[in-house]
JSON list of C-alpha atoms in Angstrom, two decimals:
[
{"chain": "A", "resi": 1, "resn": "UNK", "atom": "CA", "xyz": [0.00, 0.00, 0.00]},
{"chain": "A", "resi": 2, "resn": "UNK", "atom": "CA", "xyz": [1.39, 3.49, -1.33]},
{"chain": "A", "resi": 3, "resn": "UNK", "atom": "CA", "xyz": [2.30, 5.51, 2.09]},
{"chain": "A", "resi": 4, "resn": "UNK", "atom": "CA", "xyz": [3.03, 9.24, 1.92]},
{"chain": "A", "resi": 5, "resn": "UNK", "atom": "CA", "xyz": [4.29, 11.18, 5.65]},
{"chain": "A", "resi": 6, "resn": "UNK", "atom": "CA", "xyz": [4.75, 14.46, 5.91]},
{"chain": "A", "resi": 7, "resn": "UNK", "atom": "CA", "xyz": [7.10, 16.43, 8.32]},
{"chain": "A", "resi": 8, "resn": "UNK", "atom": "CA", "xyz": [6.30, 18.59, 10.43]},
{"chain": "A", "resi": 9, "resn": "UNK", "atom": "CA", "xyz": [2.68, 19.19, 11.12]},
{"chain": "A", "resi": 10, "resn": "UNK", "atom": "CA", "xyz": [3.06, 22.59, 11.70]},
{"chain": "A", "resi": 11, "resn": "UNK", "atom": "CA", "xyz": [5.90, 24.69, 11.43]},
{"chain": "A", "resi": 12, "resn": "UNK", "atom": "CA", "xyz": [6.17, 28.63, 12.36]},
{"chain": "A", "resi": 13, "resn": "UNK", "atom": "CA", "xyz": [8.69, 30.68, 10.47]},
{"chain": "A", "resi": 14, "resn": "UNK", "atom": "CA", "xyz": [9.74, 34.63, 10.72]},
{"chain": "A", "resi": 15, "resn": "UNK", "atom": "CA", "xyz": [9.58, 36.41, 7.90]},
{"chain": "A", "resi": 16, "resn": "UNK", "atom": "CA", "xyz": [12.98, 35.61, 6.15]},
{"chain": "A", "resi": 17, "resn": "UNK", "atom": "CA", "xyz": [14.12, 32.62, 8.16]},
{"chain": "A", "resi": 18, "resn": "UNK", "atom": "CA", "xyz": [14.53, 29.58, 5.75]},
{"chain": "A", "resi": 19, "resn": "UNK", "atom": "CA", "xyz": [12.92, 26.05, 6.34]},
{"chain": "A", "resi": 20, "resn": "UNK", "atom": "CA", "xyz": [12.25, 22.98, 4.56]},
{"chain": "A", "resi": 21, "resn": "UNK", "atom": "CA", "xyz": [9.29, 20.46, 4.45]},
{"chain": "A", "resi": 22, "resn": "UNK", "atom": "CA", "xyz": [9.65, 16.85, 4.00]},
{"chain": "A", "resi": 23, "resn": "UNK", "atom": "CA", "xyz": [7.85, 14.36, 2.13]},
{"chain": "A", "resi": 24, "resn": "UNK", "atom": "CA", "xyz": [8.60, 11.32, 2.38]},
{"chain": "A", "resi": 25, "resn": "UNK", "atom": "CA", "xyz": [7.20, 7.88, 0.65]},
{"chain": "A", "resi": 26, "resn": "UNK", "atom": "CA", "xyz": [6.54, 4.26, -0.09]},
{"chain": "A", "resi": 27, "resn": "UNK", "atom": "CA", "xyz": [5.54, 3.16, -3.44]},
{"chain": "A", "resi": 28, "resn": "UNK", "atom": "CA", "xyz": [5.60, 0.69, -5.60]},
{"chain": "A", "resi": 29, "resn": "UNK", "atom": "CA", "xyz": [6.92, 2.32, -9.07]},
{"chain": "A", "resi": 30, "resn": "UNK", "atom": "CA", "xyz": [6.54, 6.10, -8.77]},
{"chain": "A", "resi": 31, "resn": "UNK", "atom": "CA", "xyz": [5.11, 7.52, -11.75]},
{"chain": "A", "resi": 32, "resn": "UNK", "atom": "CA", "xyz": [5.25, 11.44, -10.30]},
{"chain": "A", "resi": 33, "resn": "UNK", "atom": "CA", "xyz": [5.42, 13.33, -6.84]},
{"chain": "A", "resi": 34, "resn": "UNK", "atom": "CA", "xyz": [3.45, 16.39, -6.58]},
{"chain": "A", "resi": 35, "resn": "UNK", "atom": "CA", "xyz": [3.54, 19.49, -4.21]},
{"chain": "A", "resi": 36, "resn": "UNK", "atom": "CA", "xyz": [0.26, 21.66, -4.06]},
{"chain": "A", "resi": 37, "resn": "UNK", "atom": "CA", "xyz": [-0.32, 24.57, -1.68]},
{"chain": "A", "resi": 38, "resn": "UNK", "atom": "CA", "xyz": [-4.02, 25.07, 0.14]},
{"chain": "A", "resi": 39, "resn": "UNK", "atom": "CA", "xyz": [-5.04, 27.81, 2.05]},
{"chain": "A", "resi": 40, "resn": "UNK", "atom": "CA", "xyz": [-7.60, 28.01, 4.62]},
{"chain": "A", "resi": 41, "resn": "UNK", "atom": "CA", "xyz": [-11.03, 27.40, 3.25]},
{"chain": "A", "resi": 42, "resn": "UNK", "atom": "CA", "xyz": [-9.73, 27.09, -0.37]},
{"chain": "A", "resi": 43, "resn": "UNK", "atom": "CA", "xyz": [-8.91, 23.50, -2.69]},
{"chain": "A", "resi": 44, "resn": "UNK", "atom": "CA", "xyz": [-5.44, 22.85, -3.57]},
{"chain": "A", "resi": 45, "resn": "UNK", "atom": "CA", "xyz": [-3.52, 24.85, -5.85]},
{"chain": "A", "resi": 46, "resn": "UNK", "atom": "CA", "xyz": [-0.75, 23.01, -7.65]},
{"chain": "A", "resi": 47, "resn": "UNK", "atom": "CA", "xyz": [2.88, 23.75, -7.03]},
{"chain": "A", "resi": 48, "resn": "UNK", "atom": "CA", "xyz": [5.47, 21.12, -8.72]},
{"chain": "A", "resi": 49, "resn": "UNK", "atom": "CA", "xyz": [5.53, 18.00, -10.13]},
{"chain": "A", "resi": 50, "resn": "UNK", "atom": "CA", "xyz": [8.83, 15.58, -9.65]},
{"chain": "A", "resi": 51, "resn": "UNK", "atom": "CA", "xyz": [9.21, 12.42, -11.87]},
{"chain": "A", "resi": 52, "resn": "UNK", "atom": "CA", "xyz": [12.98, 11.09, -10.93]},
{"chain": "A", "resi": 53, "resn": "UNK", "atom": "CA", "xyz": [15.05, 11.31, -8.57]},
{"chain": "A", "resi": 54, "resn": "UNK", "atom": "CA", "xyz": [17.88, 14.08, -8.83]},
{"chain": "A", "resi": 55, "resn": "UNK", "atom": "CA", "xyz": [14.90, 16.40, -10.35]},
{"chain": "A", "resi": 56, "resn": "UNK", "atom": "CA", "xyz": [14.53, 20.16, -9.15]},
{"chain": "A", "resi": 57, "resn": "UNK", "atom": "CA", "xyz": [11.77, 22.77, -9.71]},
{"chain": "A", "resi": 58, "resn": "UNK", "atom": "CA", "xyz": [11.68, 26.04, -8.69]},
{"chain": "A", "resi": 59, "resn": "UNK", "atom": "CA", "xyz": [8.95, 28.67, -8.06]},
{"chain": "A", "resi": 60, "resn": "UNK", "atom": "CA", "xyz": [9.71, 32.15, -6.77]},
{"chain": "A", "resi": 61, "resn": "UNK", "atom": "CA", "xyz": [10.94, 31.51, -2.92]},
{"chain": "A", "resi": 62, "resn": "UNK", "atom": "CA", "xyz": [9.96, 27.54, -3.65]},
{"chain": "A", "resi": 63, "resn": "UNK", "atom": "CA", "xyz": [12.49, 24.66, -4.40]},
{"chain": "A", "resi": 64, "resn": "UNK", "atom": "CA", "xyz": [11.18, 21.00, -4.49]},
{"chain": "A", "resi": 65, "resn": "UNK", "atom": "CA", "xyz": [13.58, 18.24, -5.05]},
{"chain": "A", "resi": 66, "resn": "UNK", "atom": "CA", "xyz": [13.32, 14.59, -5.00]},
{"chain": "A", "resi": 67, "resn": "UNK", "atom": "CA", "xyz": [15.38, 11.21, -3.47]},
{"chain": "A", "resi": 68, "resn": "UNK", "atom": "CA", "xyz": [14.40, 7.88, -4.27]},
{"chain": "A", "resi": 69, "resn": "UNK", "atom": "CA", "xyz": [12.76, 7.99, -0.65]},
{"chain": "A", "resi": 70, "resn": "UNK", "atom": "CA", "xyz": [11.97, 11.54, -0.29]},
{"chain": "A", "resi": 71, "resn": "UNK", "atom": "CA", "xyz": [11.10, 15.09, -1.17]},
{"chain": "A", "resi": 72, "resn": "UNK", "atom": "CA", "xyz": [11.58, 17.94, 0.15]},
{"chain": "A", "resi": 73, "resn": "UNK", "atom": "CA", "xyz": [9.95, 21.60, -0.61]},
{"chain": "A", "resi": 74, "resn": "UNK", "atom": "CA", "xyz": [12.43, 24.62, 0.46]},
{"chain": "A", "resi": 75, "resn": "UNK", "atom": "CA", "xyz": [10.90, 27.73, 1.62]},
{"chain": "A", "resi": 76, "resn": "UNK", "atom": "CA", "xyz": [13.62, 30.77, 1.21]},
{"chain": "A", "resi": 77, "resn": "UNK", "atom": "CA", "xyz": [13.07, 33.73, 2.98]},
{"chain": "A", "resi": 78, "resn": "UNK", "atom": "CA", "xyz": [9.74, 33.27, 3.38]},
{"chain": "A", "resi": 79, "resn": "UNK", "atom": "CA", "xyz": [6.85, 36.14, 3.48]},
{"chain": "A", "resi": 80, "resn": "UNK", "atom": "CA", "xyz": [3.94, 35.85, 5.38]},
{"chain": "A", "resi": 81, "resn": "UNK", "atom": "CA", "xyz": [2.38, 35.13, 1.65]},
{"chain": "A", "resi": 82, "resn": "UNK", "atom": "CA", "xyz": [3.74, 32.33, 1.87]},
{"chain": "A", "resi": 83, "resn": "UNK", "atom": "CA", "xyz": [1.67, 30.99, 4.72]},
{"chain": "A", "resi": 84, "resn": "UNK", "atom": "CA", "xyz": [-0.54, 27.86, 3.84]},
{"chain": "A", "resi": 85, "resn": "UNK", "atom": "CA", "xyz": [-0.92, 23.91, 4.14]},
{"chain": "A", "resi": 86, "resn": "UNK", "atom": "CA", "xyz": [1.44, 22.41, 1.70]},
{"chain": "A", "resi": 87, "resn": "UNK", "atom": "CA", "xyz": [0.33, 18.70, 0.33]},
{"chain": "A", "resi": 88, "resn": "UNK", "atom": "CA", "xyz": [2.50, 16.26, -0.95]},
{"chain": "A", "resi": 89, "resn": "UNK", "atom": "CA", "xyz": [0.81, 13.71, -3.22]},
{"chain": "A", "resi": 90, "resn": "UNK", "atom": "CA", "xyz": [2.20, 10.79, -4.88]},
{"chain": "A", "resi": 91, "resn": "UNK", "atom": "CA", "xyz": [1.10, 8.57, -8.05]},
{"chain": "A", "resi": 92, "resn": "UNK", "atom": "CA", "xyz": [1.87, 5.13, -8.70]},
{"chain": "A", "resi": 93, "resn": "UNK", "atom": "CA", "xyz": [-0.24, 3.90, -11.08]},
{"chain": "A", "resi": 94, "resn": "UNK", "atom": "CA", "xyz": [-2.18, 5.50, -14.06]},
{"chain": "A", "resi": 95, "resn": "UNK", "atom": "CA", "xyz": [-5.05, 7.57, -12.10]},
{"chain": "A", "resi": 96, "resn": "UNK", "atom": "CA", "xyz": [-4.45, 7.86, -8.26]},
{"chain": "A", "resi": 97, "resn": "UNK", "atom": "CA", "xyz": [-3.03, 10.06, -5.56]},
{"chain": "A", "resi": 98, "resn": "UNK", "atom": "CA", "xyz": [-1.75, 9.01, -2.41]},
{"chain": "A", "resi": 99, "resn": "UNK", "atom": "CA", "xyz": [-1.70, 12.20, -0.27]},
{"chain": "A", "resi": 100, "resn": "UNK", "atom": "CA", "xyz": [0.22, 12.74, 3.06]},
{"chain": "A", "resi": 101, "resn": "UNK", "atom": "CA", "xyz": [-1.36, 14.80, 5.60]},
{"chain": "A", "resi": 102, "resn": "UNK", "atom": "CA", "xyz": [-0.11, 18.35, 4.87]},
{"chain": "A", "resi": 103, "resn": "UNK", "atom": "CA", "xyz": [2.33, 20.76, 6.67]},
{"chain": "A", "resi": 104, "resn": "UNK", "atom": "CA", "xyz": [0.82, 23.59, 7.90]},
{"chain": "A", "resi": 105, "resn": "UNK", "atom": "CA", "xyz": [3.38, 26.77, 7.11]},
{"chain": "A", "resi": 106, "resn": "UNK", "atom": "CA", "xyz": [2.74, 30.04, 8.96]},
{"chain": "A", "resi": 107, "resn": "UNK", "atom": "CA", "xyz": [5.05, 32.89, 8.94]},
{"chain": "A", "resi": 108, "resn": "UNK", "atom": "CA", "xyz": [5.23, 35.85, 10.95]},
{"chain": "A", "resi": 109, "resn": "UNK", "atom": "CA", "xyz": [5.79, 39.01, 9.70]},
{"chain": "B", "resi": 1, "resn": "UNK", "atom": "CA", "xyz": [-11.89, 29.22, -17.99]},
{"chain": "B", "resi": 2, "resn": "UNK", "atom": "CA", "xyz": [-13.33, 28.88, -14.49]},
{"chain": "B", "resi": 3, "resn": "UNK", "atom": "CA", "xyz": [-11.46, 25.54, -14.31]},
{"chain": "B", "resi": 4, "resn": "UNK", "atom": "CA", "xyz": [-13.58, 23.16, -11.56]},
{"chain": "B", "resi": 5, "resn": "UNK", "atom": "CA", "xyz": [-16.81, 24.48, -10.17]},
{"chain": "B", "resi": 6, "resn": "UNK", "atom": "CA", "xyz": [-18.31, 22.38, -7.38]},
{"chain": "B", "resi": 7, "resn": "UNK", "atom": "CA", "xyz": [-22.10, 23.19, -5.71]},
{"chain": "B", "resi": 8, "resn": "UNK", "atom": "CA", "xyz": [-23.24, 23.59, -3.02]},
{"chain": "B", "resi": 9, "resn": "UNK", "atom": "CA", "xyz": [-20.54, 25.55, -0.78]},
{"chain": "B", "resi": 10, "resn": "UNK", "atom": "CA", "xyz": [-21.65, 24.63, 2.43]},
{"chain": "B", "resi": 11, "resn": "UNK", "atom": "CA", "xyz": [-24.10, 22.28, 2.99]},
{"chain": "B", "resi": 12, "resn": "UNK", "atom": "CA", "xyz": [-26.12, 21.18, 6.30]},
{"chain": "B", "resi": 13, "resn": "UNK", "atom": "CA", "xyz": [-27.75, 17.34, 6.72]},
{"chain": "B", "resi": 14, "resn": "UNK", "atom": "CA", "xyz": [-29.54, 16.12, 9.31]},
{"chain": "B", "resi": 15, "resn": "UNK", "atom": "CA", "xyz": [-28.70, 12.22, 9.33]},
{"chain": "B", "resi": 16, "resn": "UNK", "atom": "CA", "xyz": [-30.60, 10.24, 6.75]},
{"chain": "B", "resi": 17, "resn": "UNK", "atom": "CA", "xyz": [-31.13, 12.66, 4.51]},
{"chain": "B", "resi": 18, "resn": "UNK", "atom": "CA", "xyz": [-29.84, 12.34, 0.76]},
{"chain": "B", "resi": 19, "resn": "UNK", "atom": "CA", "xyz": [-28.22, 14.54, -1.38]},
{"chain": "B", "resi": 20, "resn": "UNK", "atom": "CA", "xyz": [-26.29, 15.31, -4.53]},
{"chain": "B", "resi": 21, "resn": "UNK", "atom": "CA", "xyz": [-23.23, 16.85, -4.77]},
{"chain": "B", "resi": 22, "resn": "UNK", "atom": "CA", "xyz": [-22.31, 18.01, -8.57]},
{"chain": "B", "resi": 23, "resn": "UNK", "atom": "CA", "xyz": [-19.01, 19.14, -10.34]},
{"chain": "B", "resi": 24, "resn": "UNK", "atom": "CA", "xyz": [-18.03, 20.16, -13.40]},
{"chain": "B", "resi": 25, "resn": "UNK", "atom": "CA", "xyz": [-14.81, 20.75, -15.26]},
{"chain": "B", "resi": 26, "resn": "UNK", "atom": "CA", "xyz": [-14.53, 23.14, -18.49]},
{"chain": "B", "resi": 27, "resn": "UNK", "atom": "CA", "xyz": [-10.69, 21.96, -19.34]},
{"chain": "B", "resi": 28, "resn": "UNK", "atom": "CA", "xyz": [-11.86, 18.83, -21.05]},
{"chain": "B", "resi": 29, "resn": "UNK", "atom": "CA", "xyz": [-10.46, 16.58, -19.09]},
{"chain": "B", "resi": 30, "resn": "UNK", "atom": "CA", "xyz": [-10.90, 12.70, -19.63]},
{"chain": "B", "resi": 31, "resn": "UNK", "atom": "CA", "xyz": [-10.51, 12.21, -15.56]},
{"chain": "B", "resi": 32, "resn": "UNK", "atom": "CA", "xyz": [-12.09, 13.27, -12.64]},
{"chain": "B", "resi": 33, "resn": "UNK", "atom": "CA", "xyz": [-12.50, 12.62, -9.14]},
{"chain": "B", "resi": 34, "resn": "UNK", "atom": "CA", "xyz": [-13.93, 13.04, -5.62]},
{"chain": "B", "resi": 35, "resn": "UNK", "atom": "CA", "xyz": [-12.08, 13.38, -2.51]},
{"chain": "B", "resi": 36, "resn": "UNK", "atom": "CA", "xyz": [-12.88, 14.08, 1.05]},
{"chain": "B", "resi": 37, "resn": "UNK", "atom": "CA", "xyz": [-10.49, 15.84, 3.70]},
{"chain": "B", "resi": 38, "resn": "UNK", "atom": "CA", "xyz": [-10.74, 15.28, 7.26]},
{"chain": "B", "resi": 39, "resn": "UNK", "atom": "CA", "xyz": [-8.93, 16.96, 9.81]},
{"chain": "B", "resi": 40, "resn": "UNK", "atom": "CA", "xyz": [-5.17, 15.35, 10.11]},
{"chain": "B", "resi": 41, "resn": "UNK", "atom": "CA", "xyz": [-5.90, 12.66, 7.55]},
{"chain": "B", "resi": 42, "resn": "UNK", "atom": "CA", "xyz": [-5.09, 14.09, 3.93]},
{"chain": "B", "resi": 43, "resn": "UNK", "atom": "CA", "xyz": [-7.06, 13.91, 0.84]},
{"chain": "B", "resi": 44, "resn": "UNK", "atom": "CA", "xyz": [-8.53, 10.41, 0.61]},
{"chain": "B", "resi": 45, "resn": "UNK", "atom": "CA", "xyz": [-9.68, 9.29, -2.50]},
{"chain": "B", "resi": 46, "resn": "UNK", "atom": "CA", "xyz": [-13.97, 7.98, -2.50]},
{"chain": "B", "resi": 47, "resn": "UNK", "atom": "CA", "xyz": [-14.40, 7.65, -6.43]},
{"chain": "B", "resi": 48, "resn": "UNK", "atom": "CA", "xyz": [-12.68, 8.21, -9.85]},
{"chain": "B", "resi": 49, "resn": "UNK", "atom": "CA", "xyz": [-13.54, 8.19, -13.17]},
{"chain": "B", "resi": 50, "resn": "UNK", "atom": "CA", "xyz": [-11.19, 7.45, -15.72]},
{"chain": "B", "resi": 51, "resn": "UNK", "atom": "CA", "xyz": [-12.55, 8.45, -18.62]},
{"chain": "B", "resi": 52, "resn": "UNK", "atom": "CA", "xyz": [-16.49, 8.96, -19.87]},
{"chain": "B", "resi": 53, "resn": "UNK", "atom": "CA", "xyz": [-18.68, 6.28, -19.39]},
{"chain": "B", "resi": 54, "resn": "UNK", "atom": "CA", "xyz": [-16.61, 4.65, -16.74]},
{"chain": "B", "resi": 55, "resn": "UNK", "atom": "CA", "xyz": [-16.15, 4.85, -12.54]},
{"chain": "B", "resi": 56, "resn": "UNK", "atom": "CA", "xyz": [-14.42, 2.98, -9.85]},
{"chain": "B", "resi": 57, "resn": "UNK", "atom": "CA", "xyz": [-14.19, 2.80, -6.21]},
{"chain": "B", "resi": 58, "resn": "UNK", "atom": "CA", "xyz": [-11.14, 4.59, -4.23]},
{"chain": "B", "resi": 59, "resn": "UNK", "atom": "CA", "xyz": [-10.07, 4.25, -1.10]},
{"chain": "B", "resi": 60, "resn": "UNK", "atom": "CA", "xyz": [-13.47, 4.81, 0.90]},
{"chain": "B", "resi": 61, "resn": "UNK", "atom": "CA", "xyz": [-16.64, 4.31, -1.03]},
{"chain": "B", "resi": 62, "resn": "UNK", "atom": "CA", "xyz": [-19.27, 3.54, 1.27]},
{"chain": "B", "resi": 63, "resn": "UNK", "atom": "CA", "xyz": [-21.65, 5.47, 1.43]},
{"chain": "B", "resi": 64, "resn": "UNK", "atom": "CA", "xyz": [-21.55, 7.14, -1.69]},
{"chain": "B", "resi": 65, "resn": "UNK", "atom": "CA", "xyz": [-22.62, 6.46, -4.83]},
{"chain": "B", "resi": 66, "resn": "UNK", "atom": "CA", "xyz": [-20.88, 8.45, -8.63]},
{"chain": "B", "resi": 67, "resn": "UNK", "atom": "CA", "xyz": [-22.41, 9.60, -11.53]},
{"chain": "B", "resi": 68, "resn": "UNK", "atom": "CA", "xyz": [-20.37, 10.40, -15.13]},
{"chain": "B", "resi": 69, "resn": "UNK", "atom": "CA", "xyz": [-23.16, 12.67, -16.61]},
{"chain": "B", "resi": 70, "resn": "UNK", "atom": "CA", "xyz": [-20.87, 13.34, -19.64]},
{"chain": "B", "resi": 71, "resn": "UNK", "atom": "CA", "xyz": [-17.29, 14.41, -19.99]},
{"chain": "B", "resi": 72, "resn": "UNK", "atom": "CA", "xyz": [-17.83, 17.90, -18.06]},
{"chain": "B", "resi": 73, "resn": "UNK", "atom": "CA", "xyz": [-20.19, 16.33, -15.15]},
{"chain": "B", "resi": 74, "resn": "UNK", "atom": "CA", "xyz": [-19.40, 14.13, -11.98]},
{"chain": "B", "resi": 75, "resn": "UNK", "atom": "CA", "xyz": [-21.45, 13.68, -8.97]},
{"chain": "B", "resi": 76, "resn": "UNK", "atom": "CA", "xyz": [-21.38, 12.35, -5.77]},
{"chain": "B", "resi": 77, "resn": "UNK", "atom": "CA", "xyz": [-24.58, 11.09, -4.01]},
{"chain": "B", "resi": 78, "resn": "UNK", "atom": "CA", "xyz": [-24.77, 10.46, -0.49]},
{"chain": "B", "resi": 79, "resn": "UNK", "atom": "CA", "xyz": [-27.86, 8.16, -0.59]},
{"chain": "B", "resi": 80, "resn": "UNK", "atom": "CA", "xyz": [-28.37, 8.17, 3.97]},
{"chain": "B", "resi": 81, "resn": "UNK", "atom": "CA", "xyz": [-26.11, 10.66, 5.07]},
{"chain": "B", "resi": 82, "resn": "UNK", "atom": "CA", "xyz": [-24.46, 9.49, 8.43]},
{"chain": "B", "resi": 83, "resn": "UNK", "atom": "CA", "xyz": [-22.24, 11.64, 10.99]},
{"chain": "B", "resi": 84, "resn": "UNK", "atom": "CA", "xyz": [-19.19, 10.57, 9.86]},
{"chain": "B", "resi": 85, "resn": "UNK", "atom": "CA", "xyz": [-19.68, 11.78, 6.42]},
{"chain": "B", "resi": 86, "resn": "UNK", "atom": "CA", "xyz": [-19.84, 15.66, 7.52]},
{"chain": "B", "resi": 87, "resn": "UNK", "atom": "CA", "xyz": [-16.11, 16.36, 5.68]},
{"chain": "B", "resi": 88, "resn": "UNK", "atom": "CA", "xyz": [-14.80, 18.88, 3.08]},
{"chain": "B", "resi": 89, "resn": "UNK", "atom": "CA", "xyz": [-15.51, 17.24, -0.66]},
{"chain": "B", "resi": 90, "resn": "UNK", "atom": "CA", "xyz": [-13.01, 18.09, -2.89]},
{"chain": "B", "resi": 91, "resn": "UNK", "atom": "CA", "xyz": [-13.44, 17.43, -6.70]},
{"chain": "B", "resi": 92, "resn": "UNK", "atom": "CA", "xyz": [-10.91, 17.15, -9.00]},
{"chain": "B", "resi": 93, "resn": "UNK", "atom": "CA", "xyz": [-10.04, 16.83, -12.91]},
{"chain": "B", "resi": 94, "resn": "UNK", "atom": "CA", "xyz": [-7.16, 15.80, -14.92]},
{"chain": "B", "resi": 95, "resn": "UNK", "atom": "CA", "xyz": [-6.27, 15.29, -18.31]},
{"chain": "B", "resi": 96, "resn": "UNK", "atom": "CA", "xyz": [-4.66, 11.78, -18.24]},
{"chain": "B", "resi": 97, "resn": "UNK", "atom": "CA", "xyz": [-1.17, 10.96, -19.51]},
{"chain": "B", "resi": 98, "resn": "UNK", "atom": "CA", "xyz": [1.03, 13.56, -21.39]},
{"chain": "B", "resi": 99, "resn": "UNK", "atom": "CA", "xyz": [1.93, 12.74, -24.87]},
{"chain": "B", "resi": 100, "resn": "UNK", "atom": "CA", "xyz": [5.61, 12.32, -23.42]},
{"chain": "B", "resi": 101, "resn": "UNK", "atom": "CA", "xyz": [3.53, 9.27, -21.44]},
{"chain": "B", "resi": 102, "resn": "UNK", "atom": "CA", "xyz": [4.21, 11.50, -17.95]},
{"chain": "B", "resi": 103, "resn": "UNK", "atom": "CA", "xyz": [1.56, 11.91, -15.43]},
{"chain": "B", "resi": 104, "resn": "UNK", "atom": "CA", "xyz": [-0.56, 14.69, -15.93]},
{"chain": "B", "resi": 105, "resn": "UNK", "atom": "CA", "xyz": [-1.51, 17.58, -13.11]},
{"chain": "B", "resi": 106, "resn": "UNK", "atom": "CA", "xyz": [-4.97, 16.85, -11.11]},
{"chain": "B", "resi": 107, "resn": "UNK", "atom": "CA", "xyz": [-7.00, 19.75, -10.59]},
{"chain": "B", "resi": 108, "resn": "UNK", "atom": "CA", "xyz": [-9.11, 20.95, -7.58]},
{"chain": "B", "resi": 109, "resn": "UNK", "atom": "CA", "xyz": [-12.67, 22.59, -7.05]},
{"chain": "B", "resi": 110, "resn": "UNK", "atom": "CA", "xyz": [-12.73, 24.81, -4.24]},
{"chain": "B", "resi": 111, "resn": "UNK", "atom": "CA", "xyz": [-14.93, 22.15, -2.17]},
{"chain": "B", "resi": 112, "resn": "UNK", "atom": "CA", "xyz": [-18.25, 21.75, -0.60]},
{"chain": "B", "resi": 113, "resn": "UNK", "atom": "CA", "xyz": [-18.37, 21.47, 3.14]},
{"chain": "B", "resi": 114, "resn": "UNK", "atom": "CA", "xyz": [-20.99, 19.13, 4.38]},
{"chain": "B", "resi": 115, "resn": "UNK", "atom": "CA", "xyz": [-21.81, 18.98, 8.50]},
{"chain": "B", "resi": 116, "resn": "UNK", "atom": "CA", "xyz": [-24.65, 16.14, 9.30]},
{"chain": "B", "resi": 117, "resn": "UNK", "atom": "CA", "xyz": [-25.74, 16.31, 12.31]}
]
């Protein structure tokens, strides 16, 4: 059975001070690891998707890369913007998701 | 493009009642799905639908009961609805595989939230 954990929970930045999120994962045959962002009352937005290990996206203050095991979503100098729950989601067969539970990002100005 | 609409936004049951939950996609997408997210669980996956014409159970189906209406339309029915189905319902849409074979991106409605009491 696919299993997706993300680390921390919750996680409470200043304005400016750099973190990282982890994702990491059990599947059988990863066909693509996804990052999408959710704010409070809203769906998720998508963010990145990974396919192999070694990849790297970027999106303004946002850096996802991937491990055979893991990924991990950088948050560099963060803004208070940038508060949100971020998902990780992985797929390992033609049409489902496997999501974790989210890490809830909040940033103080 | 308003991408995926779902209706109602907020919805309140009193257990035993039915209703319909509806979603539509203007991206024409050959996928689509519905999720519910509880509080510390994630996104878990109730139904899918490949393509037109076709649905399948995900991860927890009971319950609920889908309906492809065409390639734009998916519903979810909650035939008796029970406590334990007041959640957030998420639907989602995606196009299927890339022509480079990769997966493609699934995307979200903005969600219905459903208290029975």
């Amino acid at each position: 059975e696919d299993q997706v954990t993300q680390s921390p929970e919750a996680l409470r930045l200043q304005e400016g001070e750099s973190s990282s999120l982890n994702c990491s994962y059990t599947v059988s045959g990863l066909r693509g690891l996804f990052w999408y962002r959710q704010d409070p009352g809203k769906g998720p937005e998508f963010l990145f998707t990974l396919y192999s290990a070694g990849e790297e996206k970027e999106k303004e203050r946002l850096k996802a890369t991937l491990t055979k095991k893991e990924s991990f979503l950088h948050i560099t100098a963060p803004k208070p913007e940038d508060s949100a729950t971020y998902l990780c989601a992985v797929q390992a067969n033609d049409y489902k998701l496997s999501f974790g539970a989210g890490t809830t990002v909040t940033v103080r100005a | 493009n308003a991408g995926v609409t779902q209706t109602p936004k907020f919805q309140v049951l009193k257990t035993g009642q039915s209703m319909t939950l509806q979603c539509a996609q203007d991206m024409n997408h050959n996928s689509m799905y519905w999720y519910r997210q509880d509080p510390g669980m994630g996104l878990r996956l109730i139904y899918y639908s490949a393509s037109e014409g076709t649905t399948d159970k995900g991860e927890v189906p009971n319950g609920y009961n889908v309906s492809r209406l065409n390639k734009r339309e998916f519903s979810l029915r909650l035939e008796s609805a029970a406590p334990s189905q007041t959640s957030v319902y998420f639907c989602a849409s995606r196009e299927g595989l890339s022509g480079t074979g990769r997966q493609e991106t699934q995307y979200f409605g903005p969600g219905t939230r459903l208290l029975v009491l």
